[in-house]
Amino acid sequence: QVQLVESGGGLVQAGGSLRLSCAASGGTFSRYTMAWFRQAPGKEREFVARIIWTGIGTQYLDSVKGRFTISRDNTKNTVYLQMNSLKPEDTAVYYCAAAVFGTTYNYWGQGTQVTVSS
């Protein structure tokens, strides 16, 4: 059973930065597509970014392009989300997810809160 544990969330002022981490255990991390999603209060969960197992292919939500960067370290079984130039609308619970095949996400973390004050 794959377990995902996020960390790095917190409170930051608009324009600031945070780096989220997601540590995986119990599976073959290096073969998974990894992604970050977020859910703001009263809104549906939305895709933020993903990275394929090689670490080369990435995809982003349009509103975070140029501000967020997803990366992974397969030697540490960890995926990261570097978030710069944060905006109040980035406030949400951020979830890490793993897909064994394609983009069907089989495993999810418990989430980490990111709050951006104006």
CSV table of N, CA, C and O in Angstrom, one decimal:
chain,number,residue,atom,x,y,z
A,1,GLN,N,0.8,-1.2,0.0
A,1,GLN,CA,0.0,0.0,0.0
A,1,GLN,C,0.9,1.2,0.0
A,1,GLN,O,1.8,1.4,0.8
A,2,VAL,N,0.6,2.1,-0.9
A,2,VAL,CA,1.4,3.4,-1.0
A,2,VAL,C,0.9,4.4,0.0
A,2,VAL,O,-0.3,4.6,0.1
A,3,GLN,N,1.8,5.0,0.7
A,3,GLN,CA,1.4,6.1,1.6
A,3,GLN,C,2.1,7.4,1.1
A,3,GLN,O,3.3,7.4,0.8
A,4,LEU,N,1.3,8.5,1.1
A,4,LEU,CA,1.9,9.8,0.7
A,4,LEU,C,1.7,10.8,1.9
A,4,LEU,O,0.6,10.9,2.4
A,5,VAL,N,2.7,11.5,2.2
A,5,VAL,CA,2.7,12.4,3.3
A,5,VAL,C,3.2,13.8,2.9
A,5,VAL,O,4.4,13.9,2.5
A,6,GLU,N,2.3,14.8,2.9
A,6,GLU,CA,2.7,16.1,2.5
A,6,GLU,C,3.2,16.9,3.7
A,6,GLU,O,2.8,16.7,4.8
A,7,SER,N,4.0,17.9,3.4
A,7,SER,CA,4.5,18.8,4.4
A,7,SER,C,4.9,20.1,3.7
A,7,SER,O,5.0,20.2,2.4
A,8,GLY,N,5.1,21.2,4.5
A,8,GLY,CA,5.6,22.4,3.9
A,8,GLY,C,4.5,23.5,3.8
A,8,GLY,O,4.9,24.7,3.4
A,9,GLY,N,3.3,23.2,4.1
A,9,GLY,CA,2.3,24.2,4.0
A,9,GLY,C,2.4,25.3,5.1
A,9,GLY,O,3.2,25.1,6.1
A,10,GLY,N,1.6,26.3,5.1
A,10,GLY,CA,1.7,27.3,6.1
A,10,GLY,C,1.0,28.6,5.7
A,10,GLY,O,0.3,28.7,4.7
A,11,LEU,N,1.3,29.7,6.4
A,11,LEU,CA,0.7,31.0,6.2
A,11,LEU,C,1.8,31.9,5.6
A,11,LEU,O,2.9,31.9,6.1
A,12,VAL,N,1.5,32.5,4.5
A,12,VAL,CA,2.5,33.4,3.8
A,12,VAL,C,1.8,34.6,3.3
A,12,VAL,O,0.6,34.5,2.9
A,13,GLN,N,2.5,35.7,3.2
A,13,GLN,CA,1.9,36.9,2.6
A,13,GLN,C,2.0,36.8,1.1
A,13,GLN,O,2.8,36.1,0.5
A,14,ALA,N,1.0,37.5,0.5
A,14,ALA,CA,1.0,37.6,-1.0
A,14,ALA,C,2.4,38.0,-1.5
A,14,ALA,O,3.0,38.9,-1.0
A,15,GLY,N,2.8,37.3,-2.6
A,15,GLY,CA,4.1,37.6,-3.2
A,15,GLY,C,5.2,36.7,-2.6
A,15,GLY,O,6.3,36.6,-3.1
A,16,GLY,N,4.9,36.0,-1.5
A,16,GLY,CA,5.9,35.1,-0.9
A,16,GLY,C,6.0,33.7,-1.6
A,16,GLY,O,5.3,33.5,-2.6
A,17,SER,N,6.8,32.9,-1.0
A,17,SER,CA,7.0,31.5,-1.5
A,17,SER,C,6.8,30.5,-0.5
A,17,SER,O,7.1,30.7,0.7
A,18,LEU,N,6.5,29.3,-0.9
A,18,LEU,CA,6.5,28.1,-0.1
A,18,LEU,C,6.9,26.9,-1.0
A,18,LEU,O,6.7,26.9,-2.2
A,19,ARG,N,7.5,25.9,-0.3
A,19,ARG,CA,7.9,24.7,-1.0
A,19,ARG,C,7.2,23.5,-0.3
A,19,ARG,O,7.4,23.2,0.9
A,20,LEU,N,6.3,22.9,-1.0
A,20,LEU,CA,5.6,21.7,-0.5
A,20,LEU,C,6.4,20.4,-0.9
A,20,LEU,O,7.0,20.4,-1.9
A,21,SER,N,6.4,19.5,0.0
A,21,SER,CA,7.0,18.2,-0.2
A,21,SER,C,6.0,17.1,0.0
A,21,SER,O,5.1,17.2,0.8
A,22,CYS,N,6.2,16.0,-0.7
A,22,CYS,CA,5.4,14.8,-0.6
A,22,CYS,C,6.3,13.6,-0.6
A,22,CYS,O,6.9,13.3,-1.6
A,23,ALA,N,6.3,12.9,0.6
A,23,ALA,CA,7.2,11.7,0.7
A,23,ALA,C,6.3,10.5,0.5
A,23,ALA,O,5.3,10.4,1.1
A,24,ALA,N,6.8,9.6,-0.3
A,24,ALA,CA,6.1,8.4,-0.6
A,24,ALA,C,6.8,7.2,0.0
A,24,ALA,O,8.0,7.1,0.1
A,25,SER,N,5.9,6.2,0.4
A,25,SER,CA,6.5,4.9,0.9
A,25,SER,C,5.5,3.8,0.5
A,25,SER,O,4.4,4.0,0.2
A,26,GLY,N,6.1,2.6,0.4
A,26,GLY,CA,5.3,1.4,0.2
A,26,GLY,C,5.0,1.1,-1.2
A,26,GLY,O,4.2,0.2,-1.5
A,27,GLY,N,5.6,1.7,-2.2
A,27,GLY,CA,5.4,1.4,-3.6
A,27,GLY,C,6.6,1.7,-4.4
A,27,GLY,O,7.7,1.9,-3.9
A,28,THR,N,6.5,1.6,-5.7
A,28,THR,CA,7.6,1.9,-6.7
A,28,THR,C,7.4,3.3,-7.1
A,28,THR,O,7.0,3.6,-8.3
A,29,PHE,N,7.9,4.2,-6.3
A,29,PHE,CA,7.7,5.6,-6.6
A,29,PHE,C,8.2,6.1,-7.9
A,29,PHE,O,7.6,6.8,-8.6
A,30,SER,N,9.4,5.5,-8.3
A,30,SER,CA,10.0,6.0,-9.5
A,30,SER,C,9.2,5.7,-10.7
A,30,SER,O,9.5,6.2,-11.8
A,31,ARG,N,8.2,4.9,-10.7
A,31,ARG,CA,7.4,4.5,-11.8
A,31,ARG,C,6.1,5.3,-11.9
A,31,ARG,O,5.4,5.1,-12.8
A,32,TYR,N,5.8,6.0,-10.9
A,32,TYR,CA,4.5,6.7,-10.8
A,32,TYR,C,4.5,8.1,-11.4
A,32,TYR,O,5.5,8.8,-11.3
A,33,THR,N,3.4,8.5,-12.0
A,33,THR,CA,3.2,9.9,-12.3
A,33,THR,C,2.7,10.5,-11.0
A,33,THR,O,1.8,10.0,-10.3
A,34,MET,N,3.3,11.6,-10.6
A,34,MET,CA,3.0,12.3,-9.4
A,34,MET,C,2.3,13.6,-9.7
A,34,MET,O,2.7,14.3,-10.7
A,35,ALA,N,1.4,14.0,-8.9
A,35,ALA,CA,0.7,15.3,-9.1
A,35,ALA,C,0.3,16.0,-7.8
A,35,ALA,O,0.3,15.4,-6.8
A,36,TRP,N,0.0,17.3,-8.0
A,36,TRP,CA,-0.5,18.1,-6.9
A,36,TRP,C,-1.9,18.6,-7.3
A,36,TRP,O,-2.1,19.0,-8.5
A,37,PHE,N,-2.8,18.5,-6.4
A,37,PHE,CA,-4.1,19.1,-6.5
A,37,PHE,C,-4.4,20.0,-5.4
A,37,PHE,O,-3.6,20.0,-4.4
A,38,ARG,N,-5.4,20.8,-5.5
A,38,ARG,CA,-5.8,21.7,-4.4
A,38,ARG,C,-7.3,21.8,-4.3
A,38,ARG,O,-8.0,21.7,-5.3
A,39,GLN,N,-7.7,22.1,-3.1
A,39,GLN,CA,-9.2,22.4,-2.9
A,39,GLN,C,-9.3,23.6,-2.0
A,39,GLN,O,-8.9,23.5,-0.8
A,40,ALA,N,-10.0,24.6,-2.5
A,40,ALA,CA,-10.3,25.8,-1.7
A,40,ALA,C,-11.6,25.6,-1.1
A,40,ALA,O,-12.5,24.8,-1.5
A,41,PRO,N,-11.9,26.3,0.0
A,41,PRO,CA,-13.2,26.2,0.7
A,41,PRO,C,-14.4,26.5,-0.3
A,41,PRO,O,-14.4,27.5,-1.0
A,42,GLY,N,-15.3,25.6,-0.3
A,42,GLY,CA,-16.5,25.8,-1.1
A,42,GLY,C,-16.3,25.5,-2.6
A,42,GLY,O,-17.2,25.7,-3.4
A,43,LYS,N,-15.1,25.0,-2.9
A,43,LYS,CA,-14.8,24.8,-4.4
A,43,LYS,C,-14.4,23.3,-4.6
A,43,LYS,O,-14.1,22.6,-3.6
A,44,GLU,N,-14.5,22.9,-5.8
A,44,GLU,CA,-14.1,21.5,-6.1
A,44,GLU,C,-12.6,21.4,-6.2
A,44,GLU,O,-11.9,22.4,-6.4
A,45,ARG,N,-12.1,20.2,-5.9
A,45,ARG,CA,-10.7,20.0,-6.1
A,45,ARG,C,-10.3,20.2,-7.5
A,45,ARG,O,-10.9,19.8,-8.4
A,46,GLU,N,-9.1,20.8,-7.7
A,46,GLU,CA,-8.6,21.1,-9.0
A,46,GLU,C,-7.2,20.6,-9.2
A,46,GLU,O,-6.4,20.7,-8.2
A,47,PHE,N,-6.8,20.2,-10.4
A,47,PHE,CA,-5.5,19.8,-10.7
A,47,PHE,C,-4.6,21.1,-10.7
A,47,PHE,O,-4.9,22.1,-11.2
A,48,VAL,N,-3.4,20.9,-10.2
A,48,VAL,CA,-2.4,22.0,-10.2
A,48,VAL,C,-1.2,21.7,-11.1
A,48,VAL,O,-0.8,22.5,-11.9
A,49,ALA,N,-0.6,20.5,-10.9
A,49,ALA,CA,0.6,20.2,-11.6
A,49,ALA,C,0.9,18.7,-11.6
A,49,ALA,O,0.4,18.0,-10.6
A,50,ARG,N,1.6,18.2,-12.6
A,50,ARG,CA,1.9,16.8,-12.5
A,50,ARG,C,3.3,16.6,-13.2
A,50,ARG,O,3.7,17.4,-14.0
A,51,ILE,N,3.9,15.5,-12.9
A,51,ILE,CA,5.3,15.2,-13.4
A,51,ILE,C,5.3,13.7,-13.6
A,51,ILE,O,4.9,12.9,-12.8
A,52,ILE,N,5.8,13.3,-14.8
A,52,ILE,CA,5.9,11.9,-15.1
A,52,ILE,C,7.1,11.2,-14.5
A,52,ILE,O,7.9,11.9,-13.9
A,53,TRP,N,7.2,9.9,-14.6
A,53,TRP,CA,8.1,9.2,-13.8
A,53,TRP,C,9.6,9.6,-14.1
A,53,TRP,O,10.4,9.5,-13.2
A,54,THR,N,9.8,10.0,-15.3
A,54,THR,CA,11.2,10.4,-15.7
A,54,THR,C,11.6,11.7,-15.1
A,54,THR,O,12.8,12.0,-15.0
A,55,GLY,N,10.6,12.5,-14.7
A,55,GLY,CA,10.9,13.8,-14.2
A,55,GLY,C,11.1,14.9,-15.3
A,55,GLY,O,11.3,16.1,-15.0
A,56,ILE,N,10.9,14.5,-16.5
A,56,ILE,CA,11.1,15.4,-17.6
A,56,ILE,C,9.8,16.1,-18.1
A,56,ILE,O,9.7,17.3,-18.3
A,57,GLY,N,8.7,15.3,-18.2
A,57,GLY,CA,7.4,15.8,-18.6
A,57,GLY,C,6.6,16.4,-17.5
A,57,GLY,O,6.4,15.7,-16.4
A,58,THR,N,6.2,17.6,-17.6
A,58,THR,CA,5.4,18.3,-16.6
A,58,THR,C,4.2,19.0,-17.3
A,58,THR,O,4.2,19.3,-18.5
A,59,GLN,N,3.2,19.2,-16.4
A,59,GLN,CA,2.0,19.9,-16.9
A,59,GLN,C,1.5,20.8,-15.8
A,59,GLN,O,1.6,20.4,-14.6
A,60,TYR,N,0.9,21.9,-16.1
A,60,TYR,CA,0.5,22.9,-15.0
A,60,TYR,C,-0.9,23.4,-15.3
A,60,TYR,O,-1.3,23.6,-16.5
A,61,LEU,N,-1.6,23.8,-14.3
A,61,LEU,CA,-2.8,24.6,-14.4
A,61,LEU,C,-2.4,26.0,-14.9
A,61,LEU,O,-1.3,26.5,-14.5
A,62,ASP,N,-3.2,26.5,-15.8
A,62,ASP,CA,-2.8,27.7,-16.5
A,62,ASP,C,-2.5,28.9,-15.5
A,62,ASP,O,-1.5,29.6,-15.6
A,63,SER,N,-3.3,28.9,-14.4
A,63,SER,CA,-3.1,30.1,-13.5
A,63,SER,C,-1.9,30.0,-12.6
A,63,SER,O,-1.5,31.0,-12.0
A,64,VAL,N,-1.1,28.9,-12.7
A,64,VAL,CA,0.1,28.7,-11.9
A,64,VAL,C,1.3,28.7,-12.7
A,64,VAL,O,2.4,28.7,-12.2
A,65,LYS,N,1.1,28.6,-14.0
A,65,LYS,CA,2.3,28.6,-14.9
A,65,LYS,C,3.2,29.8,-14.7
A,65,LYS,O,2.7,30.9,-14.6
A,66,GLY,N,4.5,29.5,-14.7
A,66,GLY,CA,5.5,30.6,-14.4
A,66,GLY,C,5.7,30.9,-13.0
A,66,GLY,O,6.6,31.7,-12.6
A,67,ARG,N,4.8,30.4,-12.1
A,67,ARG,CA,4.9,30.7,-10.7
A,67,ARG,C,5.2,29.4,-9.9
A,67,ARG,O,6.0,29.5,-8.9
A,68,PHE,N,4.7,28.3,-10.3
A,68,PHE,CA,4.9,27.0,-9.6
A,68,PHE,C,5.8,26.1,-10.4
A,68,PHE,O,5.7,26.1,-11.6
A,69,THR,N,6.6,25.3,-9.7
A,69,THR,CA,7.4,24.3,-10.4
A,69,THR,C,7.3,23.0,-9.6
A,69,THR,O,7.6,23.0,-8.4
A,70,ILE,N,6.9,22.0,-10.4
A,70,ILE,CA,6.9,20.6,-9.8
A,70,ILE,C,8.2,19.9,-10.1
A,70,ILE,O,8.7,20.1,-11.3
A,71,SER,N,8.7,19.2,-9.2
A,71,SER,CA,9.9,18.4,-9.4
A,71,SER,C,9.9,17.1,-8.6
A,71,SER,O,9.0,17.0,-7.7
A,72,ARG,N,10.8,16.2,-8.8
A,72,ARG,CA,10.8,15.0,-8.1
A,72,ARG,C,12.3,14.5,-7.9
A,72,ARG,O,13.1,14.8,-8.7
A,73,ASP,N,12.5,13.8,-6.8
A,73,ASP,CA,13.7,13.1,-6.5
A,73,ASP,C,13.4,11.7,-6.3
A,73,ASP,O,13.0,11.3,-5.2
A,74,ASN,N,13.7,10.9,-7.3
A,74,ASN,CA,13.3,9.4,-7.2
A,74,ASN,C,14.2,8.7,-6.2
A,74,ASN,O,13.9,7.6,-5.7
A,75,THR,N,15.4,9.3,-5.9
A,75,THR,CA,16.3,8.6,-4.9
A,75,THR,C,15.7,8.9,-3.5
A,75,THR,O,16.1,8.1,-2.6
A,76,LYS,N,14.9,9.9,-3.3
A,76,LYS,CA,14.3,10.2,-2.0
A,76,LYS,C,12.8,9.9,-2.0
A,76,LYS,O,12.2,10.2,-0.9
A,77,ASN,N,12.3,9.3,-3.0
A,77,ASN,CA,10.8,9.0,-3.1
A,77,ASN,C,10.0,10.3,-2.7
A,77,ASN,O,9.0,10.2,-2.0
A,78,THR,N,10.4,11.4,-3.3
A,78,THR,CA,9.7,12.7,-2.9
A,78,THR,C,9.4,13.5,-4.1
A,78,THR,O,10.3,13.6,-5.0
A,79,VAL,N,8.3,14.1,-4.1
A,79,VAL,CA,7.9,15.1,-5.1
A,79,VAL,C,7.7,16.5,-4.4
A,79,VAL,O,7.3,16.5,-3.3
A,80,TYR,N,8.1,17.5,-5.1
A,80,TYR,CA,8.0,18.9,-4.6
A,80,TYR,C,7.2,19.8,-5.4
A,80,TYR,O,7.0,19.5,-6.6
A,81,LEU,N,6.7,20.8,-4.8
A,81,LEU,CA,6.0,21.9,-5.5
A,81,LEU,C,6.5,23.2,-4.9
A,81,LEU,O,6.2,23.6,-3.8
A,82,GLN,N,7.3,23.8,-5.8
A,82,GLN,CA,7.9,25.2,-5.4
A,82,GLN,C,6.9,26.2,-5.9
A,82,GLN,O,6.5,26.3,-7.0
A,83,MET,N,6.4,27.0,-4.9
A,83,MET,CA,5.3,28.0,-5.2
A,83,MET,C,5.9,29.4,-5.0
A,83,MET,O,6.2,29.7,-3.8
A,84,ASN,N,6.0,30.2,-6.0
A,84,ASN,CA,6.5,31.5,-5.9
A,84,ASN,C,5.4,32.5,-6.3
A,84,ASN,O,4.4,32.1,-6.9
A,85,SER,N,5.6,33.8,-5.9
A,85,SER,CA,4.6,34.8,-6.2
A,85,SER,C,3.2,34.4,-5.8
A,85,SER,O,2.3,34.6,-6.6
A,86,LEU,N,3.1,33.9,-4.7
A,86,LEU,CA,1.8,33.4,-4.2
A,86,LEU,C,0.8,34.5,-4.1
A,86,LEU,O,1.1,35.7,-3.8
A,87,LYS,N,-0.5,34.1,-4.5
A,87,LYS,CA,-1.6,35.0,-4.4
A,87,LYS,C,-2.7,34.5,-3.5
A,87,LYS,O,-2.7,33.3,-3.2
A,88,PRO,N,-3.5,35.4,-3.0
A,88,PRO,CA,-4.6,35.0,-2.1
A,88,PRO,C,-5.4,33.8,-2.7
A,88,PRO,O,-5.9,33.0,-1.9
A,89,GLU,N,-5.6,33.9,-4.0
A,89,GLU,CA,-6.4,32.8,-4.6
A,89,GLU,C,-5.8,31.5,-4.7
A,89,GLU,O,-6.4,30.5,-5.1
A,90,ASP,N,-4.5,31.4,-4.3
A,90,ASP,CA,-3.8,30.1,-4.1
A,90,ASP,C,-4.1,29.4,-2.8
A,90,ASP,O,-3.7,28.3,-2.6
A,91,THR,N,-4.8,30.1,-1.9
A,91,THR,CA,-5.2,29.5,-0.7
A,91,THR,C,-6.0,28.3,-0.8
A,91,THR,O,-7.1,28.3,-1.5
A,92,ALA,N,-5.6,27.2,-0.3
A,92,ALA,CA,-6.3,25.9,-0.4
A,92,ALA,C,-5.6,24.8,0.4
A,92,ALA,O,-4.5,25.1,0.9
A,93,VAL,N,-6.2,23.7,0.5
A,93,VAL,CA,-5.5,22.5,1.0
A,93,VAL,C,-4.9,21.8,-0.3
A,93,VAL,O,-5.6,21.6,-1.3
A,94,TYR,N,-3.6,21.6,-0.2
A,94,TYR,CA,-2.9,21.0,-1.3
A,94,TYR,C,-2.7,19.5,-1.1
A,94,TYR,O,-2.2,19.1,0.0
A,95,TYR,N,-3.0,18.7,-2.1
A,95,TYR,CA,-2.9,17.3,-1.9
A,95,TYR,C,-1.9,16.7,-3.0
A,95,TYR,O,-1.9,17.1,-4.1
A,96,CYS,N,-1.2,15.8,-2.5
A,96,CYS,CA,-0.3,15.0,-3.4
A,96,CYS,C,-1.0,13.7,-3.8
A,96,CYS,O,-1.8,13.1,-3.0
A,97,ALA,N,-0.8,13.3,-5.1
A,97,ALA,CA,-1.4,12.1,-5.6
A,97,ALA,C,-0.5,11.3,-6.5
A,97,ALA,O,0.4,11.9,-7.1
A,98,ALA,N,-0.7,10.0,-6.5
A,98,ALA,CA,0.2,9.1,-7.4
A,98,ALA,C,-0.7,8.3,-8.3
A,98,ALA,O,-1.7,7.8,-7.9
A,99,ALA,N,-0.2,8.2,-9.6
A,99,ALA,CA,-0.9,7.4,-10.6
A,99,ALA,C,0.0,6.3,-11.0
A,99,ALA,O,1.1,6.5,-11.4
A,100,VAL,N,-0.5,5.1,-10.9
A,100,VAL,CA,0.2,3.9,-11.3
A,100,VAL,C,0.3,3.8,-12.8
A,100,VAL,O,1.3,3.5,-13.5
A,101,PHE,N,-0.9,4.1,-13.4
A,101,PHE,CA,-1.0,4.1,-14.9
A,101,PHE,C,-1.7,5.3,-15.3
A,101,PHE,O,-2.7,5.7,-14.7
A,102,GLY,N,-1.3,6.0,-16.4
A,102,GLY,CA,-2.0,7.1,-16.9
A,102,GLY,C,-2.2,8.2,-15.9
A,102,GLY,O,-1.2,8.6,-15.2
A,103,THR,N,-3.4,8.8,-15.9
A,103,THR,CA,-3.7,9.9,-15.0
A,103,THR,C,-4.8,9.5,-14.0
A,103,THR,O,-5.5,10.4,-13.6
A,104,THR,N,-5.0,8.2,-13.8
A,104,THR,CA,-5.9,7.8,-12.8
A,104,THR,C,-5.2,7.7,-11.5
A,104,THR,O,-4.3,6.9,-11.3
A,105,TYR,N,-5.5,8.6,-10.6
A,105,TYR,CA,-4.7,8.8,-9.3
A,105,TYR,C,-5.2,7.8,-8.3
A,105,TYR,O,-6.4,7.9,-7.8
A,106,ASN,N,-4.4,6.8,-8.0
A,106,ASN,CA,-4.8,5.7,-7.1
A,106,ASN,C,-4.6,6.0,-5.6
A,106,ASN,O,-5.2,5.5,-4.8
A,107,TYR,N,-3.6,6.9,-5.4
A,107,TYR,CA,-3.2,7.2,-4.0
A,107,TYR,C,-3.2,8.7,-3.7
A,107,TYR,O,-2.7,9.4,-4.6
A,108,TRP,N,-3.6,9.0,-2.5
A,108,TRP,CA,-3.7,10.4,-2.1
A,108,TRP,C,-3.1,10.6,-0.7
A,108,TRP,O,-3.2,9.8,0.1
A,109,GLY,N,-2.5,11.8,-0.5
A,109,GLY,CA,-2.1,12.2,0.8
A,109,GLY,C,-3.2,12.8,1.6
A,109,GLY,O,-4.3,13.0,1.1
A,110,GLN,N,-2.9,13.2,2.8
A,110,GLN,CA,-3.9,13.8,3.7
A,110,GLN,C,-4.1,15.3,3.5
A,110,GLN,O,-5.1,15.9,3.9
A,111,GLY,N,-3.2,15.9,2.8
A,111,GLY,CA,-3.3,17.3,2.5
A,111,GLY,C,-2.5,18.2,3.4
A,111,GLY,O,-2.3,17.9,4.6
A,112,THR,N,-2.1,19.4,2.9
A,112,THR,CA,-1.4,20.4,3.7
A,112,THR,C,-2.0,21.7,3.4
A,112,THR,O,-2.3,22.1,2.2
A,113,GLN,N,-2.3,22.5,4.4
A,113,GLN,CA,-3.0,23.8,4.2
A,113,GLN,C,-2.0,24.9,3.8
A,113,GLN,O,-0.9,25.1,4.4
A,114,VAL,N,-2.4,25.6,2.7
A,114,VAL,CA,-1.6,26.8,2.3
A,114,VAL,C,-2.6,28.0,2.4
A,114,VAL,O,-3.6,28.0,1.8
A,115,THR,N,-2.1,29.0,3.1
A,115,THR,CA,-2.9,30.2,3.3
A,115,THR,C,-2.1,31.4,2.9
A,115,THR,O,-1.0,31.6,3.4
A,116,VAL,N,-2.6,32.2,1.9
A,116,VAL,CA,-1.9,33.3,1.4
A,116,VAL,C,-2.7,34.6,1.8
A,116,VAL,O,-3.9,34.7,1.4
A,117,SER,N,-2.1,35.4,2.6
A,117,SER,CA,-2.8,36.6,3.1
A,117,SER,C,-2.5,37.8,2.1
A,117,SER,O,-1.4,37.9,1.6
A,118,SER,N,-3.5,38.7,2.0
A,118,SER,CA,-3.3,39.8,1.1
A,118,SER,C,-2.7,41.0,1.8
A,118,SER,O,-2.5,41.0,3.1
